[in-house]
Amino acid sequence: MKIVRLTVFLAGIFAITNVFSQTPEDDIWGRITDNVPVITTSVPVLLISPDSRAAGMGDAGVATTPDANSGHWNPAKYVFSDKELGVAISYTPWLRRLVPDMNIAYVSAYKQLDKENTIAGSLMYFSLGSINFTDITGSTIRDFTPHEFGVDFSYSRLLGDNFSGAVALRYIYSNLSGGISNSGAEAHPGWSVAADVAFYYRGKEFKVGDMKSKLMWGLNISNIGNKISYTSNEQRNFIPMNFRTGIGYFLELNDYNTLLLTVDINKLLVPSPPSYLKDSLGQVEFDDQGNPVIAYGKNPDISVPAALFSSWTDAAGIADPFRNSDGTPNVFKEEFAELMWSVGMEYWYNKQFALRAGYFHEHEYKGNRKYFTIGAGLKLNVFGLDFAYLIPTAQQHPLQNTLRFTLTFDIAGLSDESKN
């Protein structure tokens, strides 16, 4: 039972952190654990790109032009939308190379109250597929479909002619075991409440030659919330608090062709794993209070407010690629490696046909997700259809052949069309 529950939990973790890392050698540093410094959290699905447009641009979306899915990337964009009301529905078959029935569904909508205020909401549902729970003898206890979801509501407001801000509240629910207890510990679904704080800047129009252009900037600090646990005696785990910022550049080539270029930078605002001391038998040493002795890095058992700040400077710097030339740890190198980069572009013809491409990069010691993305979009009157396809740089990658589909609706346009 314990193994099964752990397998389900790791499946969720694997959805966002795919580890192909190497372990650091400890011939220089002696009694130090050879752990891989990959940051893991509970409910990692909260950071997976749910919509096809951003997914086609390398998972970049904090500083792009607004759309119905802006709530996931930057809810402050909503107030700059040229549509009064919009709805989007997305579907992603996830990690099908590992689990045949795992998928992510996402529904989002927004409504402009006036020119300065917008409200929005979304629901993300993650099904980890059907799991057969067994006891120690191999007898079936029950079948269960582990699932997680997050539902949020946001409010965005224009703070200046070109600047907006937004806040969002999110309820997070994660049921990985179906309430089946293990080893005397009472199992239960995990839940948390979190908030986002976001800002968006859309510069004034300027010309490059005869072409109109705009610069955009976005910032979103998301999932600031309580830790989560699944059993009565289990340590509480961080949810994926995240810092996301980026820039976008919009260029109107002529009356029929436009181009959008964008770059996103992400960093998890949770503790980096430290390196622990080992005894002569290779076992982790403990102090008089029963806590493992940290050789490099900082204690990861801290509060949520503390993690928001200490996560920028708490890396151990002991893994091979992060050491200085003399072999000493370099915290800055590891902290820089924790940044995830997304680069994307979007081309529109006559506001009807779109082509997208992008690249996502994560350091090999921090998850090693590296992939290209492509996508396309079609807009017909008040309906739009988008898809995205992921191309990993590594062979036999679990994310290989990932497809996303999104259907968008311009509800206000639909109402106007029915009147005509």
mmCIF file with all atom_site columns, C-alpha atoms in Angstrom, residues 13 26 45 53 83-84 91 101 104 110 119 151 174 187 197 227 232 280 311 334 341 349 356 371 376 385 407 416:
data_model
loop_
_atom_site.group_PDB
_atom_site.id
_atom_site.type_symbol
_atom_site.label_atom_id
_atom_site.label_alt_id
_atom_site.label_comp_id
_atom_site.label_asym_id
_atom_site.label_entity_id
_atom_site.label_seq_id
_atom_site.pdbx_PDB_ins_code
_atom_site.Cartn_x
_atom_site.Cartn_y
_atom_site.Cartn_z
_atom_site.occupancy
_atom_site.B_iso_or_equiv
_atom_site.pdbx_formal_charge
_atom_site.auth_seq_id
_atom_site.auth_comp_id
_atom_site.auth_asym_id
_atom_site.auth_atom_id
_atom_site.pdbx_PDB_model_num
ATOM 1  C CA . ILE A 1 13  ? 5.646   15.197 -9.126  1.00 0.00 ? 13  ILE A CA 1
ATOM 2  C CA . ASP A 1 26  ? 31.974  13.593 -3.043  1.00 0.00 ? 26  ASP A CA 1
ATOM 3  C CA . VAL A 1 45  ? 0.250   20.593 -11.958 1.00 0.00 ? 45  VAL A CA 1
ATOM 4  C CA . ARG A 1 53  ? -1.407  29.367 -27.203 1.00 0.00 ? 53  ARG A CA 1
ATOM 5  C CA . LYS A 1 83  ? -13.007 41.915 -25.895 1.00 0.00 ? 83  LYS A CA 1
ATOM 6  C CA . GLU A 1 84  ? -15.542 42.500 -23.139 1.00 0.00 ? 84  GLU A CA 1
ATOM 7  C CA . TYR A 1 91  ? -7.597  19.735 -22.884 1.00 0.00 ? 91  TYR A CA 1
ATOM 8  C CA . ASP A 1 101 ? -5.430  7.834  -19.083 1.00 0.00 ? 101 ASP A CA 1
ATOM 9  C CA . ILE A 1 104 ? -5.511  17.921 -17.747 1.00 0.00 ? 104 ILE A CA 1
ATOM 10 C CA . TYR A 1 110 ? -13.319 36.783 -17.829 1.00 0.00 ? 110 TYR A CA 1
ATOM 11 C CA . ILE A 1 119 ? -13.049 39.899 -13.011 1.00 0.00 ? 119 ILE A CA 1
ATOM 12 C CA . VAL A 1 151 ? -10.204 26.868 -8.787  1.00 0.00 ? 151 VAL A CA 1
ATOM 13 C CA . SER A 1 174 ? -5.346  17.050 -4.068  1.00 0.00 ? 174 SER A CA 1
ATOM 14 C CA . ALA A 1 187 ? -4.810  9.382  5.038   1.00 0.00 ? 187 ALA A CA 1
ATOM 15 C CA . VAL A 1 197 ? -0.075  39.056 -7.176  1.00 0.00 ? 197 VAL A CA 1
ATOM 16 C CA . LYS A 1 227 ? 1.822   23.897 2.829   1.00 0.00 ? 227 LYS A CA 1
ATOM 17 C CA . SER A 1 232 ? -2.041  12.838 9.922   1.00 0.00 ? 232 SER A CA 1
ATOM 18 C CA . SER A 1 280 ? 31.514  6.181  7.828   1.00 0.00 ? 280 SER A CA 1
ATOM 19 C CA . SER A 1 311 ? 14.746  30.693 -1.755  1.00 0.00 ? 311 SER A CA 1
ATOM 20 C CA . GLU A 1 334 ? 23.117  27.023 -8.421  1.00 0.00 ? 334 GLU A CA 1
ATOM 21 C CA . TRP A 1 341 ? 13.702  30.154 -19.494 1.00 0.00 ? 341 TRP A CA 1
ATOM 22 C CA . TYR A 1 349 ? -2.118  36.589 -40.745 1.00 0.00 ? 349 TYR A CA 1
ATOM 23 C CA . ARG A 1 356 ? 3.693   29.700 -33.077 1.00 0.00 ? 356 ARG A CA 1
ATOM 24 C CA . TYR A 1 371 ? 12.013  21.077 -25.429 1.00 0.00 ? 371 TYR A CA 1
ATOM 25 C CA . ALA A 1 376 ? -1.145  26.937 -34.744 1.00 0.00 ? 376 ALA A CA 1
ATOM 26 C CA . LEU A 1 385 ? -9.241  26.806 -32.178 1.00 0.00 ? 385 LEU A CA 1
ATOM 27 C CA . LEU A 1 407 ? -11.302 26.242 -27.926 1.00 0.00 ? 407 LEU A CA 1
ATOM 28 C CA . ASP A 1 416 ? -23.617 40.957 -31.401 1.00 0.00 ? 416 ASP A CA 1
#
